mmCIF file of C-alpha atoms in Angstrom:
data_model
loop_
_atom_site.group_PDB
_atom_site.id
_atom_site.type_symbol
_atom_site.label_atom_id
_atom_site.label_comp_id
_atom_site.label_asym_id
_atom_site.label_seq_id
_atom_site.Cartn_x
_atom_site.Cartn_y
_atom_site.Cartn_z
ATOM 1 C CA UNK O 1 0.066 -0.043 0.004
ATOM 2 C CA UNK O 2 2.913 2.408 0.680
ATOM 3 C CA UNK O 3 4.247 1.744 -2.829
ATOM 4 C CA UNK O 4 0.909 2.681 -4.172
ATOM 5 C CA UNK O 5 0.961 5.992 -2.327
ATOM 6 C CA UNK O 6 4.355 6.915 -3.536
ATOM 7 C CA UNK O 7 3.527 6.140 -7.070
ATOM 8 C CA UNK O 8 0.443 8.323 -6.918
ATOM 9 C CA UNK O 9 2.523 11.248 -5.296
ATOM 10 C CA UNK O 10 5.076 10.912 -8.081
ATOM 11 C CA UNK O 11 2.519 11.029 -10.920
ATOM 12 C CA UNK O 12 0.769 13.961 -9.456
ATOM 13 C CA UNK O 13 -2.584 12.064 -9.221
ATOM 14 C CA UNK O 14 -4.578 12.320 -6.076
ATOM 15 C CA UNK O 15 -5.866 8.962 -4.886
ATOM 16 C CA UNK O 16 -9.069 8.617 -2.784
ATOM 17 C CA UNK O 17 -9.964 5.857 -0.378
ATOM 18 C CA UNK O 18 -12.027 4.326 -3.162
ATOM 19 C CA UNK O 19 -9.031 4.261 -5.326
ATOM 20 C CA UNK O 20 -7.013 2.305 -2.760
ATOM 21 C CA UNK O 21 -9.759 -0.048 -2.200
ATOM 22 C CA UNK O 22 -10.104 -0.623 -5.947
ATOM 23 C CA UNK O 23 -6.332 -1.081 -6.207
ATOM 24 C CA UNK O 24 -6.449 -3.730 -3.319
ATOM 25 C CA UNK O 25 -9.377 -5.409 -4.987
ATOM 26 C CA UNK O 26 -7.488 -5.817 -8.219
ATOM 27 C CA UNK O 27 -4.311 -7.178 -6.453
ATOM 28 C CA UNK O 28 -6.428 -9.771 -4.587
ATOM 29 C CA UNK O 29 -8.226 -10.622 -7.816
ATOM 30 C CA UNK O 30 -4.729 -11.248 -9.471
ATOM 31 C CA UNK O 31 -3.835 -13.779 -6.895
ATOM 32 C CA UNK O 32 -7.162 -15.401 -5.789
ATOM 33 C CA UNK O 33 -6.663 -18.414 -8.049
ATOM 34 C CA UNK O 34 -3.024 -18.989 -7.119
ATOM 35 C CA UNK O 35 -1.462 -21.704 -4.849
ATOM 36 C CA UNK O 36 2.441 -21.511 -4.090
ATOM 37 C CA UNK O 37 4.966 -23.528 -2.165
ATOM 38 C CA UNK O 38 6.209 -27.021 -2.891
ATOM 39 C CA UNK O 39 4.077 -28.865 -0.243
ATOM 40 C CA UNK O 40 0.835 -26.828 -1.055
ATOM 41 C CA UNK O 41 1.029 -27.500 -4.836
ATOM 42 C CA UNK O 42 2.097 -31.034 -4.453
ATOM 43 C CA UNK O 43 -0.821 -31.770 -2.205
ATOM 44 C CA UNK O 44 -3.208 -30.129 -4.633
ATOM 45 C CA UNK O 45 -1.764 -32.252 -7.452
ATOM 46 C CA UNK O 46 -2.334 -35.477 -5.442
ATOM 47 C CA UNK O 47 -5.720 -34.793 -4.219
ATOM 48 C CA UNK O 48 -7.381 -33.053 -7.293
ATOM 49 C CA UNK O 49 -5.061 -32.334 -10.282
ATOM 50 C CA UNK O 50 -8.272 -31.495 -12.390
ATOM 51 C CA UNK O 51 -8.725 -28.353 -10.386
ATOM 52 C CA UNK O 52 -5.227 -26.909 -11.642
ATOM 53 C CA UNK O 53 -5.008 -25.355 -15.011
ATOM 54 C CA UNK O 54 -1.198 -24.426 -14.965
ATOM 55 C CA UNK O 55 1.963 -24.928 -13.257
ATOM 56 C CA UNK O 56 4.564 -22.297 -13.177
ATOM 57 C CA UNK O 57 8.238 -23.346 -12.241
ATOM 58 C CA UNK O 58 10.991 -20.910 -11.646
ATOM 59 C CA UNK O 59 13.892 -21.495 -14.078
ATOM 60 C CA UNK O 60 16.985 -22.805 -12.276
ATOM 61 C CA UNK O 61 15.057 -24.419 -9.337
ATOM 62 C CA UNK O 62 15.621 -28.133 -8.974
ATOM 63 C CA UNK O 63 15.330 -30.907 -6.536
ATOM 64 C CA UNK O 64 13.414 -34.162 -5.922
ATOM 65 C CA UNK O 65 10.278 -32.427 -4.841
ATOM 66 C CA UNK O 66 10.079 -30.026 -7.662
ATOM 67 C CA UNK O 67 10.724 -32.868 -10.090
ATOM 68 C CA UNK O 68 7.970 -34.793 -8.397
ATOM 69 C CA UNK O 69 5.638 -31.956 -8.925
ATOM 70 C CA UNK O 70 6.650 -31.436 -12.572
ATOM 71 C CA UNK O 71 6.134 -35.131 -13.249
ATOM 72 C CA UNK O 72 2.799 -35.354 -11.512
ATOM 73 C CA UNK O 73 1.542 -32.206 -13.383
ATOM 74 C CA UNK O 74 2.562 -33.756 -16.741
ATOM 75 C CA UNK O 75 0.940 -37.053 -15.833
ATOM 76 C CA UNK O 76 -2.380 -35.337 -15.224
ATOM 77 C CA UNK O 77 -1.805 -33.321 -18.322
ATOM 78 C CA UNK O 78 -1.630 -29.994 -16.427
ATOM 79 C CA UNK O 79 0.184 -27.262 -18.452
ATOM 80 C CA UNK O 80 3.769 -26.581 -17.185
ATOM 81 C CA UNK O 81 5.816 -23.478 -17.902
ATOM 82 C CA UNK O 82 9.265 -22.596 -16.756
ATOM 83 C CA UNK O 83 9.671 -18.890 -16.239
ATOM 84 C CA UNK O 84 12.029 -16.375 -14.707
ATOM 85 C CA UNK O 85 11.463 -15.501 -10.889
ATOM 86 C CA UNK O 86 10.153 -12.118 -11.728
ATOM 87 C CA UNK O 87 7.450 -13.658 -14.036
ATOM 88 C CA UNK O 88 5.923 -15.576 -11.158
ATOM 89 C CA UNK O 89 2.592 -13.809 -10.459
ATOM 90 C CA UNK O 90 2.786 -13.738 -6.739
ATOM 91 C CA UNK O 91 2.995 -11.081 -4.026
ATOM 92 C CA UNK O 92 6.285 -9.797 -3.235
ATOM 93 C CA UNK O 93 8.440 -11.532 -0.360
ATOM 94 C CA UNK O 94 6.077 -14.550 -0.399
ATOM 95 C CA UNK O 95 7.757 -17.943 0.155
ATOM 96 C CA UNK O 96 6.757 -19.490 -3.113
ATOM 97 C CA UNK O 97 9.850 -21.871 -3.252
ATOM 98 C CA UNK O 98 9.913 -21.537 -6.981
ATOM 99 C CA UNK O 99 6.525 -23.290 -7.646
ATOM 100 C CA UNK O 100 3.287 -21.660 -8.435
ATOM 101 C CA UNK O 101 -0.048 -23.374 -9.573
ATOM 102 C CA UNK O 102 -2.977 -21.646 -11.032
ATOM 103 C CA UNK O 103 -6.369 -22.984 -9.963
ATOM 104 C CA UNK O 104 -9.271 -23.216 -12.270
ATOM 105 C CA UNK O 105 -12.834 -22.362 -11.463
ATOM 106 C CA UNK O 106 -14.100 -25.573 -13.204
ATOM 107 C CA UNK O 107 -12.517 -29.033 -13.145
ATOM 108 C CA UNK O 108 -11.024 -29.849 -16.364
ATOM 109 C CA UNK O 109 -12.062 -33.114 -17.908
ATOM 110 C CA UNK O 110 -9.889 -35.313 -20.255
ATOM 111 C CA UNK O 111 -10.985 -34.839 -23.887
ATOM 112 C CA UNK O 112 -12.154 -38.383 -24.253
ATOM 113 C CA UNK O 113 -14.476 -38.005 -21.195
ATOM 114 C CA UNK O 114 -16.032 -34.786 -22.406
ATOM 115 C CA UNK O 115 -16.590 -36.217 -25.822
ATOM 116 C CA UNK O 116 -18.231 -39.302 -24.331
ATOM 117 C CA UNK O 117 -20.659 -37.101 -22.306
ATOM 118 C CA UNK O 118 -21.295 -34.712 -25.284
ATOM 119 C CA UNK O 119 -22.319 -37.751 -27.422
ATOM 120 C CA UNK O 120 -24.672 -38.855 -24.699
ATOM 121 C CA UNK O 121 -26.482 -35.667 -24.264
ATOM 122 C CA UNK O 122 -26.343 -32.256 -26.053
ATOM 123 C CA UNK O 123 -24.362 -33.352 -29.205
ATOM 124 C CA UNK O 124 -22.879 -29.901 -29.532
ATOM 125 C CA UNK O 125 -19.374 -28.616 -28.543
ATOM 126 C CA UNK O 126 -18.115 -25.026 -28.514
ATOM 127 C CA UNK O 127 -14.393 -24.912 -29.464
ATOM 128 C CA UNK O 128 -12.402 -21.800 -28.488
ATOM 129 C CA UNK O 129 -9.239 -21.141 -30.437
ATOM 130 C CA UNK O 130 -6.980 -18.937 -28.323
ATOM 131 C CA UNK O 131 -9.546 -16.548 -26.461
ATOM 132 C CA UNK O 132 -7.074 -14.503 -24.525
ATOM 133 C CA UNK O 133 -9.131 -11.945 -22.554
ATOM 134 C CA UNK O 134 -10.771 -13.482 -19.418
ATOM 135 C CA UNK O 135 -13.718 -11.299 -19.601
ATOM 136 C CA UNK O 136 -14.317 -12.226 -23.368
ATOM 137 C CA UNK O 137 -13.988 -15.844 -22.234
ATOM 138 C CA UNK O 138 -16.373 -15.450 -19.338
ATOM 139 C CA UNK O 139 -19.038 -13.716 -21.666
ATOM 140 C CA UNK O 140 -18.693 -16.388 -24.282
ATOM 141 C CA UNK O 141 -19.219 -19.188 -21.675
ATOM 142 C CA UNK O 142 -22.246 -17.334 -20.421
ATOM 143 C CA UNK O 143 -23.650 -17.178 -24.021
ATOM 144 C CA UNK O 144 -22.743 -20.800 -24.758
ATOM 145 C CA UNK O 145 -24.869 -22.114 -21.915
ATOM 146 C CA UNK O 146 -27.768 -19.990 -22.960
ATOM 147 C CA UNK O 147 -27.400 -21.338 -26.450
ATOM 148 C CA UNK O 148 -27.581 -24.968 -25.372
ATOM 149 C CA UNK O 149 -23.771 -25.766 -25.172
ATOM 150 C CA UNK O 150 -22.632 -27.820 -22.252
ATOM 151 C CA UNK O 151 -19.182 -28.953 -23.592
ATOM 152 C CA UNK O 152 -16.341 -26.592 -24.238
ATOM 153 C CA UNK O 153 -12.907 -27.179 -25.609
ATOM 154 C CA UNK O 154 -10.087 -24.633 -25.011
ATOM 155 C CA UNK O 155 -6.617 -24.525 -26.353
ATOM 156 C CA UNK O 156 -3.989 -25.142 -23.522
ATOM 157 C CA UNK O 157 -1.683 -22.584 -24.910
ATOM 158 C CA UNK O 158 -2.527 -18.901 -25.761
ATOM 159 C CA UNK O 159 -5.738 -19.189 -23.782
ATOM 160 C CA UNK O 160 -6.970 -17.059 -20.787
ATOM 161 C CA UNK O 161 -6.816 -19.302 -17.560
ATOM 162 C CA UNK O 162 -10.250 -20.148 -16.003
ATOM 163 C CA UNK O 163 -9.811 -17.588 -13.168
ATOM 164 C CA UNK O 164 -12.180 -15.900 -10.862
ATOM 165 C CA UNK O 165 -12.548 -13.007 -13.336
ATOM 166 C CA UNK O 166 -13.773 -15.596 -16.036
ATOM 167 C CA UNK O 167 -16.120 -17.155 -13.371
ATOM 168 C CA UNK O 168 -17.542 -13.785 -12.423
ATOM 169 C CA UNK O 169 -18.022 -12.600 -15.984
ATOM 170 C CA UNK O 170 -19.757 -15.894 -16.819
ATOM 171 C CA UNK O 171 -22.285 -15.194 -14.049
ATOM 172 C CA UNK O 172 -21.870 -18.609 -12.790
ATOM 173 C CA UNK O 173 -22.213 -20.367 -16.070
ATOM 174 C CA UNK O 174 -18.878 -21.934 -15.831
ATOM 175 C CA UNK O 175 -20.023 -24.257 -13.009
ATOM 176 C CA UNK O 176 -22.554 -25.795 -15.408
ATOM 177 C CA UNK O 177 -20.118 -26.468 -18.149
ATOM 178 C CA UNK O 178 -17.860 -29.359 -19.055
ATOM 179 C CA UNK O 179 -14.560 -28.054 -20.155
ATOM 180 C CA UNK O 180 -11.413 -29.751 -21.562
ATOM 181 C CA UNK O 181 -8.089 -28.202 -22.650
ATOM 182 C CA UNK O 182 -6.153 -29.583 -25.654
ATOM 183 C CA UNK O 183 -2.710 -29.049 -27.041
ATOM 184 C CA UNK O 184 -3.354 -29.737 -30.690
ATOM 185 C CA UNK O 185 -6.725 -28.293 -31.878
ATOM 186 C CA UNK O 186 -6.411 -29.675 -35.414
ATOM 187 C CA UNK O 187 -6.055 -33.180 -34.089
ATOM 188 C CA UNK O 188 -8.971 -32.557 -31.845
ATOM 189 C CA UNK O 189 -11.232 -31.377 -34.728
ATOM 190 C CA UNK O 190 -10.283 -34.544 -36.696
ATOM 191 C CA UNK O 191 -11.153 -36.574 -33.625
ATOM 192 C CA UNK O 192 -14.610 -35.019 -33.392
ATOM 193 C CA UNK O 193 -15.216 -35.569 -37.199
ATOM 194 C CA UNK O 194 -14.451 -39.227 -36.669
ATOM 195 C CA UNK O 195 -17.282 -39.331 -34.118
ATOM 196 C CA UNK O 196 -19.683 -37.761 -36.458
ATOM 197 C CA UNK O 197 -19.401 -34.034 -35.599
ATOM 198 C CA UNK O 198 -19.761 -31.447 -38.393
ATOM 199 C CA UNK O 199 -17.409 -28.579 -37.604
ATOM 200 C CA UNK O 200 -18.492 -24.784 -38.166
ATOM 201 C CA UNK O 201 -16.067 -22.013 -38.050
ATOM 202 C CA UNK O 202 -17.185 -18.518 -37.019
ATOM 203 C CA UNK O 203 -15.754 -15.715 -39.288
ATOM 204 C CA UNK O 204 -16.544 -12.111 -40.020
ATOM 205 C CA UNK O 205 -16.630 -12.434 -43.786
ATOM 206 C CA UNK O 206 -19.848 -11.287 -45.527
ATOM 207 C CA UNK O 207 -19.440 -14.015 -47.995
ATOM 208 C CA UNK O 208 -19.914 -16.719 -45.380
ATOM 209 C CA UNK O 209 -23.487 -18.005 -44.805
ATOM 210 C CA UNK O 210 -25.373 -16.398 -41.821
ATOM 211 C CA UNK O 211 -25.864 -18.225 -38.698
ATOM 212 C CA UNK O 212 -29.607 -17.471 -39.086
ATOM 213 C CA UNK O 213 -29.788 -19.386 -42.343
ATOM 214 C CA UNK O 214 -27.616 -22.302 -41.321
ATOM 215 C CA UNK O 215 -29.055 -25.661 -40.252
ATOM 216 C CA UNK O 216 -27.419 -26.454 -36.896
ATOM 217 C CA UNK O 217 -29.147 -29.803 -36.325
ATOM 218 C CA UNK O 218 -27.231 -32.932 -35.490
ATOM 219 C CA UNK O 219 -23.859 -33.284 -33.935
ATOM 220 C CA UNK O 220 -21.886 -30.045 -34.200
ATOM 221 C CA UNK O 221 -18.745 -28.302 -33.157
ATOM 222 C CA UNK O 222 -18.521 -24.531 -33.385
ATOM 223 C CA UNK O 223 -15.096 -22.817 -33.564
ATOM 224 C CA UNK O 224 -14.730 -19.255 -32.286
ATOM 225 C CA UNK O 225 -11.325 -17.602 -32.868
ATOM 226 C CA UNK O 226 -9.365 -15.176 -31.008
ATOM 227 C CA UNK O 227 -10.126 -11.520 -30.439
ATOM 228 C CA UNK O 228 -7.568 -10.109 -32.761
ATOM 229 C CA UNK O 229 -6.868 -12.624 -35.605
ATOM 230 C CA UNK O 230 -9.843 -14.916 -35.369
ATOM 231 C CA UNK O 231 -9.593 -18.634 -36.232
ATOM 232 C CA UNK O 232 -5.980 -19.590 -37.032
ATOM 233 C CA UNK O 233 -5.419 -20.550 -40.609
ATOM 234 C CA UNK O 234 -4.741 -24.225 -40.123
ATOM 235 C CA UNK O 235 -7.675 -24.614 -37.752
ATOM 236 C CA UNK O 236 -9.792 -22.849 -40.389
ATOM 237 C CA UNK O 237 -8.774 -25.356 -43.133
ATOM 238 C CA UNK O 238 -10.072 -28.189 -40.908
ATOM 239 C CA UNK O 239 -13.641 -26.574 -40.481
ATOM 240 C CA UNK O 240 -16.360 -28.194 -42.584
ATOM 241 C CA UNK O 241 -18.297 -24.811 -43.072
ATOM 242 C CA UNK O 242 -17.664 -21.208 -42.229
ATOM 243 C CA UNK O 243 -20.515 -19.175 -40.905
ATOM 244 C CA UNK O 244 -20.857 -15.512 -39.738
ATOM 245 C CA UNK O 245 -22.975 -13.403 -37.500
ATOM 246 C CA UNK O 246 -24.218 -10.538 -39.817
ATOM 247 C CA UNK O 247 -24.211 -7.055 -38.337
ATOM 248 C CA UNK O 248 -27.066 -4.524 -38.963
ATOM 249 C CA UNK O 249 -24.589 -1.787 -39.445
ATOM 250 C CA UNK O 250 -20.922 -1.262 -40.776
ATOM 251 C CA UNK O 251 -19.788 -1.143 -37.140
ATOM 252 C CA UNK O 252 -18.453 -4.663 -36.318
ATOM 253 C CA UNK O 253 -18.858 -4.616 -32.508
ATOM 254 C CA UNK O 254 -18.254 -8.316 -31.912
ATOM 255 C CA UNK O 255 -14.638 -8.836 -31.129
ATOM 256 C CA UNK O 256 -14.490 -12.744 -30.754
#
């Protein structure tokens, strides 16, 4: 808090009590989904690895316990990243011991289990290709549930973690969804096709058929691309059909 006051004085901006409360709230939000310390993270992996979306390990840190943590994370297909100490998103002076785990607000399922359940009920899967803004992700999950989707596939890399921000923006929808993370989205699309899914890709091109004139019956997978670039080219090539949401004006207000 002292550092915040010094920064405000230097910038010449007067901060009110509400400003400081907001800063504290943002700081808490940034760490409310984190676990750190070798014993804490190891216990979380042993008890419920599905509740963890990512493991961050400080470069240069080694030892039997850290190796056990990394091996266990990889066994349970938890994303593992090795980063410099300053890249660990933890409060200053905390005893993180070089290991930080990011919890998810939804238990992640193996792809095979999610596919089995999707085939048993809704027959539709939403596939998100590199959605990086947590509020966008939360809004999409909320809309997906309203549109009848129960199964969601996310890319493991280049995607926003399923944090508290995502959960709050989804207005609780995240707790009603089945979610899996995959490394190779192209391979995943081919697997879905083998099980009878027709893959639609969402684009902004006016030449693509409108979603309002498209028959979405049967088993379907709908791919939505990232905020800036949309669906990646290779992923797009593996879509069976491209569709678009027509806008009533020239202003394109949908960024994902």
